Amino acid sequence: MSGSETHTPRRGPAAGFEHTVKDFWRSRPVRPAHGRKFAGVAAGIGYRYGIDPTVVRVALVAATVFGGFGVFVYLLGWLFLPQEGDSVSAFEGLIGRGRASSSPAFAVLLLLLLFPGLTWTLSGGWMTDGTGLIGFALMAVALYLLHRNRGQFNRPVMPAPAYPTAAFSMASAATSASTATESGWDPLAADPSAWDLPNASPSGGLPPQTPPAPPAPRGRKSKIGAATFGLAVLVAGIGTVLNLDGEAWFTVQHVVGLTLGVVGIGLVAGSFVRGGRGLIGLAVPLAIVGMALTTVPFENFSAKGGFGDIKATPSAASEVLPEYHRSAGNIDLDLTKLPAGTPVTTKVSNGAGNSTVLVPAGAEVKVTCETGAGEVDCLGQSRSGVGVDTVDFTSAGTSGQKIVLQVENGVGNVEVRRG
């Protein structure tokens, strides 16, 4: 995609995989200067293939939340998609293939950001259960199908190289003709009045450009949105009935995930036929609910747990409860008064509130700490954020006393420290 190259893509089955990929690179989307939210990657893809940029943004956010690859893909687009008015991308400008508005230093920064972005994606649980790879594959397939079916539309025209104006060319030609007439020699062996010169505008510049053709009239409104909504309601209803019937797999999380999957398929299908835009209003809240259900342990919110604070300081192993539970409130458990030698096992579960546990200084502690949203400081091991990874390890002791401790919070901070 350089200069003013004109390329007409093949259509239908004749366009093979290799040809489609090469044509995508030659006519890849351009990040617009206007109408974008950040770097213009989603807007460029949307404008290039005639789909709503909001659909692309929702797909990238969903890929970040549920697959981890959204940020990495966005950085790739920022680096390899040229900006409006540039003939090359930031990466191509860095390696000397042309001039880009992004500085080489900024291109290097984007390259460096790719590595922590990919590391963050691979370090989570996305790769162990295959979610990340599946999401990345779906994004790649969707982009391939978009270009295969809509690559002939809105093909970007890169800035043409600067040429001498028509007036300058005519003046030069007239000067040459005058010189040739005076010397009695016609370099073209023809009457200068018959020369085919470009027509100059009255102002002496290039002739006025032909105005672009008006956009094609919009076709019939697609019914894919209504069909997808109906199917999503049907899937949610069947899943809810099976959940109430005792089917173990059909948990609330799985039902929401299945419904969101149906809506996502409808969004992708609608992007090809200019329909289903209203599904965005359903996909966004479903994605938020799905993220909350998969990160916050709602099983800790139960009426039997009660409300209010718990402060316990058992002085004997027999006084230690198997579980200290609250639906809402703070839990403070002090195990430093226990006599040495007796093993102790207990659990602290809290729906909403802070949980703090003190353990003896010389005890060997096998501890598991987890919170859906908040901070964890578990014997020096710290985490913070939403959906904090479980902290699970054994801390050695010197007194011979053994304590097995599990602390789970829905929302709130978890702290385990030695007294």
Coordinates of C-alpha atoms in Angstrom, one line a residue:
M1 CA 0.0 0.0 0.0
S2 CA 2.3 2.7 -1.3
G3 CA 2.0 5.6 -3.7
S4 CA -1.2 5.7 -5.6
E5 CA -1.3 2.0 -6.5
T6 CA -4.7 0.8 -7.7
H7 CA -5.5 -2.8 -6.9
T8 CA -8.8 -4.5 -7.6
P9 CA -9.3 -7.5 -5.3
R10 CA -10.7 -10.7 -6.5
R11 CA -14.1 -11.7 -5.2
G12 CA -15.6 -15.0 -4.1
P13 CA -13.9 -18.3 -4.0
A14 CA -11.2 -17.2 -6.5
A15 CA -9.7 -15.1 -3.8
G16 CA -7.4 -17.6 -2.0
F17 CA -6.0 -17.3 1.5
E18 CA -2.6 -16.0 0.4
H19 CA -4.1 -13.5 -2.0
T20 CA -6.6 -12.2 0.7
V21 CA -3.8 -11.8 3.3
K22 CA -1.6 -9.9 0.8
D23 CA -4.4 -7.7 -0.3
F24 CA -5.3 -6.9 3.3
W25 CA -1.7 -5.6 3.9
R26 CA -1.8 -3.6 0.7
S27 CA -5.1 -1.9 1.6
R28 CA -5.1 -2.3 5.3
P29 CA -7.2 0.2 7.4
V30 CA -6.0 3.7 8.0
R31 CA -6.4 5.2 11.5
P32 CA -8.5 8.4 11.0
A33 CA -7.6 11.7 12.5
H34 CA -11.2 12.4 13.4
G35 CA -14.0 10.3 14.9
R36 CA -11.7 8.1 17.0
K37 CA -11.6 7.6 20.7
F38 CA -7.9 6.9 21.3
A39 CA -5.5 5.8 18.6
G40 CA -8.2 5.2 15.9
V41 CA -7.6 1.4 15.5
A42 CA -11.3 0.5 16.0
A43 CA -12.5 3.4 14.0
G44 CA -10.1 2.6 11.1
I45 CA -11.3 -1.0 10.9
G46 CA -15.0 0.0 11.1
Y47 CA -14.7 2.7 8.4
R48 CA -12.6 0.4 6.2
Y49 CA -15.2 -2.4 6.1
G50 CA -18.3 -0.3 6.5
I51 CA -19.3 -1.5 10.0
D52 CA -20.0 0.4 13.2
P53 CA -16.7 1.2 15.0
T54 CA -18.6 0.6 18.3
V55 CA -18.8 -3.1 17.4
V56 CA -15.1 -3.3 17.0
R57 CA -14.6 -1.5 20.3
V58 CA -16.9 -3.9 22.1
A59 CA -15.0 -6.9 20.5
L60 CA -11.7 -5.5 21.7
V61 CA -13.0 -4.9 25.2
A62 CA -14.5 -8.3 25.4
A63 CA -11.3 -9.9 24.1
T64 CA -9.4 -8.0 26.9
V65 CA -11.8 -9.1 29.6
F66 CA -12.4 -12.7 28.6
G67 CA -9.3 -13.6 26.5
G68 CA -6.6 -11.1 27.4
F69 CA -5.6 -10.4 23.8
G70 CA -7.5 -7.2 23.2
V71 CA -4.8 -4.8 24.4
F72 CA -2.1 -6.7 22.5
V73 CA -4.2 -6.6 19.3
Y74 CA -4.8 -2.9 19.7
L75 CA -1.1 -2.2 20.1
L76 CA -0.4 -4.2 17.0
G77 CA -2.9 -2.0 15.1
W78 CA -1.4 1.2 16.4
L79 CA 2.0 0.1 15.3
F80 CA 1.2 -1.4 11.8
L81 CA -1.8 0.6 10.6
P82 CA -0.8 4.0 9.1
Q83 CA -2.4 7.2 10.3
E84 CA -4.5 9.3 8.0
G85 CA -2.2 11.4 5.8
D86 CA 0.8 9.1 6.2
S87 CA 2.0 6.8 3.5
V88 CA 3.4 4.2 5.9
S89 CA 2.8 2.9 9.4
A90 CA 4.8 3.8 12.5
F91 CA 6.8 0.5 12.2
E92 CA 7.6 1.1 8.5
G93 CA 8.7 4.6 9.3
L94 CA 11.0 3.2 12.0
I95 CA 12.7 0.9 9.6
G96 CA 13.0 3.5 6.9
R97 CA 10.3 2.4 4.5
G98 CA 8.8 5.9 4.3
R99 CA 7.8 8.9 6.5
A100 CA 5.2 8.6 9.2
S101 CA 3.9 11.3 11.5
S102 CA 4.8 9.1 14.6
S103 CA 8.4 9.7 15.7
P104 CA 10.8 6.8 15.7
A105 CA 11.0 7.1 19.5
F106 CA 7.3 6.6 19.8
A107 CA 7.4 3.6 17.5
V108 CA 10.1 2.0 19.7
L109 CA 7.9 2.6 22.7
L110 CA 5.0 0.8 21.1
L111 CA 7.3 -2.1 20.3
L112 CA 8.4 -2.2 23.9
L113 CA 4.8 -2.2 25.1
L114 CA 4.0 -5.2 23.0
F115 CA 6.2 -7.5 25.2
P116 CA 4.6 -6.7 28.6
G117 CA 1.2 -6.8 26.9
L118 CA 1.8 -10.3 25.6
T119 CA 3.5 -11.3 28.9
W120 CA 0.5 -10.1 30.9
T121 CA -1.8 -12.1 28.6
L122 CA 0.2 -15.3 28.8
S123 CA 0.8 -15.0 32.6
G124 CA -2.8 -15.3 33.5
G125 CA -5.1 -18.3 33.3
W126 CA -6.1 -17.5 29.7
M127 CA -3.6 -20.0 28.2
T128 CA -4.2 -22.8 30.6
D129 CA -7.8 -23.2 29.7
G130 CA -7.4 -22.1 26.1
T131 CA -9.7 -19.1 26.3
G132 CA -7.0 -16.6 25.1
L133 CA -6.0 -18.7 22.1
I134 CA -9.6 -19.3 21.1
G135 CA -10.4 -15.5 21.4
F136 CA -7.4 -14.6 19.4
A137 CA -8.2 -17.1 16.7
L138 CA -11.8 -15.8 16.5
M139 CA -10.6 -12.2 16.1
A140 CA -8.2 -13.3 13.3
V141 CA -10.9 -15.3 11.5
A142 CA -13.4 -12.4 11.8
L143 CA -10.9 -10.0 10.3
Y144 CA -10.0 -12.4 7.5
L145 CA -13.7 -12.9 6.7
L146 CA -14.3 -9.2 6.8
H147 CA -11.6 -8.5 4.2
R148 CA -12.6 -11.4 2.1
N149 CA -16.2 -10.3 1.8
R150 CA -15.9 -6.5 2.1
G151 CA -12.3 -5.8 1.1
Q152 CA -13.5 -4.1 -2.2
F153 CA -15.2 -1.3 -0.3
N154 CA -13.7 1.9 1.1
R155 CA -10.2 1.0 -0.1
P156 CA -7.8 3.7 1.2
V157 CA -5.9 5.9 -1.3
M158 CA -2.4 6.8 0.0
P159 CA -1.0 10.3 -0.5
A160 CA 0.4 10.6 -4.0
P161 CA 4.0 12.0 -4.6
A162 CA 4.3 15.7 -5.3
Y163 CA 4.4 16.5 -9.0
P164 CA 5.0 19.9 -10.7
T165 CA 1.8 21.8 -11.2
A166 CA 0.1 21.9 -14.6
A167 CA 0.8 25.6 -15.0
F168 CA 4.5 25.1 -14.4
S169 CA 4.5 22.2 -17.0
M170 CA 2.7 24.4 -19.5
A171 CA 5.1 27.3 -18.9
S172 CA 8.1 25.0 -19.4
A173 CA 6.6 23.6 -22.6
A174 CA 5.8 27.0 -23.9
T175 CA 9.3 28.2 -23.2
S176 CA 10.8 25.2 -24.9
A177 CA 8.5 25.7 -27.9
S178 CA 9.5 29.4 -28.2
T179 CA 13.1 28.5 -28.1
A180 CA 12.6 25.8 -30.7
T181 CA 10.7 28.2 -33.0
E182 CA 13.4 30.8 -32.8
S183 CA 16.0 28.2 -33.7
G184 CA 13.9 26.8 -36.4
W185 CA 13.7 23.3 -34.9
D186 CA 10.6 21.6 -33.7
P187 CA 11.6 18.9 -31.1
L188 CA 8.3 17.0 -31.5
A189 CA 8.0 17.6 -35.3
A190 CA 4.5 18.8 -34.7
D191 CA 2.6 22.1 -34.3
P192 CA 2.7 23.1 -30.7
S193 CA -1.0 23.9 -30.8
A194 CA -1.6 20.2 -31.3
W195 CA 0.3 19.2 -28.2
D196 CA -1.8 17.4 -25.6
L197 CA -1.2 19.4 -22.4
P198 CA -3.1 19.2 -19.2
N199 CA -5.8 21.8 -18.8
A200 CA -5.0 24.4 -16.2
S201 CA -7.6 25.9 -13.9
P202 CA -8.2 29.7 -14.0
S203 CA -6.1 30.0 -10.9
G204 CA -3.2 28.3 -12.5
G205 CA -3.3 25.1 -10.4
L206 CA -4.6 21.6 -11.0
P207 CA -8.1 21.2 -12.6
P208 CA -10.9 20.9 -10.0
Q209 CA -11.4 17.4 -8.7
T210 CA -14.5 15.5 -9.5
P211 CA -16.7 15.4 -6.4
P212 CA -17.1 11.9 -4.9
A213 CA -20.1 9.9 -5.8
P214 CA -23.0 10.0 -3.3
P215 CA -23.2 7.1 -1.0
A216 CA -25.3 4.2 -2.1
P217 CA -28.8 4.1 -0.7
R218 CA -29.2 1.9 2.4
G219 CA -30.7 -1.4 1.8
R220 CA -33.5 -3.1 3.7
K221 CA -33.0 -3.2 7.5
S222 CA -31.6 -6.5 8.6
K223 CA -33.6 -8.6 11.0
I224 CA -30.5 -10.2 12.5
G225 CA -30.8 -8.1 15.6
A226 CA -34.3 -9.3 16.4
A227 CA -33.5 -12.9 15.6
T228 CA -30.3 -12.9 17.8
F229 CA -32.2 -11.3 20.7
G230 CA -34.9 -13.9 20.5
L231 CA -32.4 -16.7 20.4
A232 CA -30.5 -15.2 23.3
V233 CA -33.7 -15.0 25.4
L234 CA -34.4 -18.7 24.5
V235 CA -30.9 -19.8 25.5
A236 CA -31.1 -17.9 28.8
G237 CA -34.5 -19.3 29.5
I238 CA -33.5 -22.9 28.8
G239 CA -30.3 -22.5 30.9
T240 CA -32.3 -21.1 33.8
V241 CA -34.8 -23.9 33.8
L242 CA -32.0 -26.5 33.7
N243 CA -30.3 -24.7 36.6
L244 CA -33.5 -24.7 38.7
D245 CA -33.9 -28.4 37.7
G246 CA -30.5 -29.2 39.4
E247 CA -28.3 -29.6 36.4
A248 CA -24.8 -28.9 37.9
W249 CA -23.2 -27.5 34.8
F250 CA -25.8 -24.8 34.1
T251 CA -24.6 -22.3 36.8
V252 CA -25.5 -18.7 36.6
Q253 CA -22.0 -18.0 35.2
H254 CA -22.4 -20.5 32.4
V255 CA -25.9 -19.3 31.5
V256 CA -24.7 -15.7 31.2
G257 CA -21.7 -16.9 29.2
L258 CA -23.9 -18.9 26.7
T259 CA -26.2 -15.9 26.3
L260 CA -23.3 -13.5 25.7
G261 CA -21.9 -16.0 23.2
V262 CA -25.1 -15.9 21.2
V263 CA -25.1 -12.1 21.3
G264 CA -21.5 -12.0 20.2
I265 CA -22.2 -14.2 17.2
G266 CA -25.1 -12.0 16.3
L267 CA -22.8 -8.9 16.4
V268 CA -20.2 -10.5 14.2
A269 CA -22.9 -11.7 11.7
G270 CA -24.6 -8.3 11.8
S271 CA -21.3 -6.5 10.9
F272 CA -21.5 -8.2 7.5
V273 CA -25.1 -7.1 6.7
R274 CA -25.2 -3.8 8.5
G275 CA -27.5 -5.0 11.2
G276 CA -27.7 -5.9 14.9
R277 CA -26.3 -2.6 16.2
G278 CA -28.9 -2.6 18.9
L279 CA -27.3 -5.8 20.4
I280 CA -24.5 -3.6 21.8
G281 CA -26.9 -2.4 24.5
L282 CA -27.4 -6.0 25.5
A283 CA -23.8 -7.2 25.1
V284 CA -22.2 -4.5 27.4
P285 CA -24.3 -5.2 30.5
L286 CA -24.0 -9.0 29.9
A287 CA -20.2 -8.6 29.7
I288 CA -20.1 -6.6 33.0
V289 CA -22.3 -9.1 34.8
G290 CA -20.3 -12.0 33.4
M291 CA -17.0 -10.5 34.6
A292 CA -18.5 -9.9 38.0
L293 CA -19.8 -13.4 38.3
T294 CA -16.5 -15.0 37.3
T295 CA -14.3 -12.8 39.6
V296 CA -16.4 -12.2 42.8
P297 CA -17.2 -15.4 44.8
F298 CA -21.0 -14.6 45.4
E299 CA -21.4 -17.9 47.3
N300 CA -20.0 -15.9 50.3
F301 CA -23.1 -13.7 50.2
S302 CA -25.6 -15.8 52.1
A303 CA -28.3 -15.0 54.6
K304 CA -27.1 -17.5 57.1
G305 CA -23.8 -15.7 57.4
G306 CA -25.4 -12.8 59.1
F307 CA -24.3 -9.2 59.2
G308 CA -22.0 -7.3 61.6
D309 CA -18.4 -7.7 62.8
I310 CA -16.7 -10.8 64.3
K311 CA -13.9 -10.5 66.8
A312 CA -12.5 -13.8 68.1
T313 CA -9.5 -14.6 70.2
P314 CA -9.6 -18.4 70.9
S315 CA -7.2 -19.6 73.6
A316 CA -7.5 -23.3 73.0
A317 CA -7.8 -25.4 69.8
S318 CA -11.2 -26.6 70.8
E319 CA -12.5 -23.0 70.7
V320 CA -11.5 -22.5 67.1
L321 CA -14.5 -22.7 64.9
P322 CA -14.4 -24.7 61.6
E323 CA -15.5 -21.5 59.8
Y324 CA -16.0 -17.9 60.6
H325 CA -18.5 -16.5 58.1
R326 CA -20.2 -13.1 57.5
S327 CA -22.3 -11.9 54.6
A328 CA -21.3 -8.3 55.4
G329 CA -19.0 -7.0 58.1
N330 CA -15.4 -7.2 59.3
I331 CA -13.8 -10.4 60.6
D332 CA -10.8 -10.1 63.1
L333 CA -9.4 -13.5 64.1
D334 CA -6.5 -13.7 66.6
L335 CA -4.8 -17.1 66.8
T336 CA -1.7 -15.9 68.7
K337 CA -3.2 -17.1 72.1
L338 CA -3.3 -20.7 71.1
P339 CA -1.0 -23.1 72.9
A340 CA 1.8 -24.6 70.8
G341 CA 1.7 -28.2 69.7
T342 CA -2.0 -28.5 68.7
P343 CA -2.7 -28.4 64.9
V344 CA -5.5 -26.0 63.9
T345 CA -7.6 -25.8 60.7
T346 CA -10.1 -23.1 60.1
K347 CA -11.7 -21.0 57.3
V348 CA -12.7 -17.3 57.1
S349 CA -15.3 -16.4 54.5
N350 CA -16.7 -12.9 54.1
G351 CA -19.1 -11.5 51.5
A352 CA -18.4 -7.8 51.9
G353 CA -15.9 -6.4 54.4
N354 CA -12.3 -6.8 55.5
S355 CA -10.9 -10.0 57.0
T356 CA -7.8 -9.9 59.3
V357 CA -6.1 -13.0 60.8
L358 CA -3.2 -13.0 63.2
V359 CA -1.1 -16.2 63.5
P360 CA 1.6 -17.1 66.0
A361 CA 5.1 -15.8 65.2
G362 CA 6.7 -19.3 65.2
A363 CA 3.9 -21.4 63.7
E364 CA 4.1 -23.2 60.4
V365 CA 1.2 -21.8 58.3
K366 CA -0.4 -23.3 55.2
V367 CA -2.5 -20.4 54.0
T368 CA -4.8 -19.7 51.1
C369 CA -6.0 -16.1 50.5
E370 CA -8.5 -14.8 47.9
T371 CA -10.7 -11.8 47.2
G372 CA -12.9 -10.9 44.3
A373 CA -12.2 -7.2 44.6
G374 CA -9.7 -5.6 46.9
E375 CA -6.2 -6.1 48.3
V376 CA -4.5 -9.2 49.7
D377 CA -1.5 -9.1 52.1
C378 CA -0.9 -12.7 53.0
L379 CA 2.2 -13.1 55.1
G380 CA 4.1 -10.7 52.8
Q381 CA 2.6 -11.9 49.6
S382 CA 0.6 -8.9 48.2
R383 CA -1.9 -8.6 45.4
S384 CA -4.6 -6.0 44.5
G385 CA -7.3 -5.4 41.9
V386 CA -10.4 -7.2 40.7
G387 CA -10.4 -11.0 40.5
V388 CA -7.2 -11.3 42.5
D389 CA -5.3 -14.5 41.9
T390 CA -5.4 -16.9 44.8
V391 CA -2.4 -16.7 47.1
D392 CA -1.6 -20.2 48.2
F393 CA 1.7 -21.2 50.0
T394 CA 3.2 -22.6 53.2
S395 CA 5.2 -20.4 55.5
A396 CA 7.8 -22.3 57.7
G397 CA 7.8 -22.0 61.4
T398 CA 10.1 -22.8 64.4
S399 CA 7.7 -23.7 67.2
G400 CA 6.4 -26.9 65.7
Q401 CA 2.8 -25.6 65.7
K402 CA 0.9 -26.1 62.4
I403 CA -2.0 -24.0 61.2
V404 CA -4.1 -24.5 58.1
L405 CA -5.9 -21.3 57.1
Q406 CA -8.2 -20.4 54.2
V407 CA -9.5 -16.8 53.8
E408 CA -12.0 -16.0 51.1
N409 CA -13.6 -12.5 50.5
G410 CA -16.2 -11.4 48.0
V411 CA -15.4 -7.7 48.2
G412 CA -12.9 -6.3 50.7
N413 CA -9.3 -6.6 51.9
V414 CA -7.6 -9.8 53.2
E415 CA -4.7 -9.6 55.6
V416 CA -2.8 -12.4 57.3
R417 CA 0.1 -11.5 59.4
R418 CA 2.2 -12.9 62.3
G419 CA 1.5 -11.5 65.8

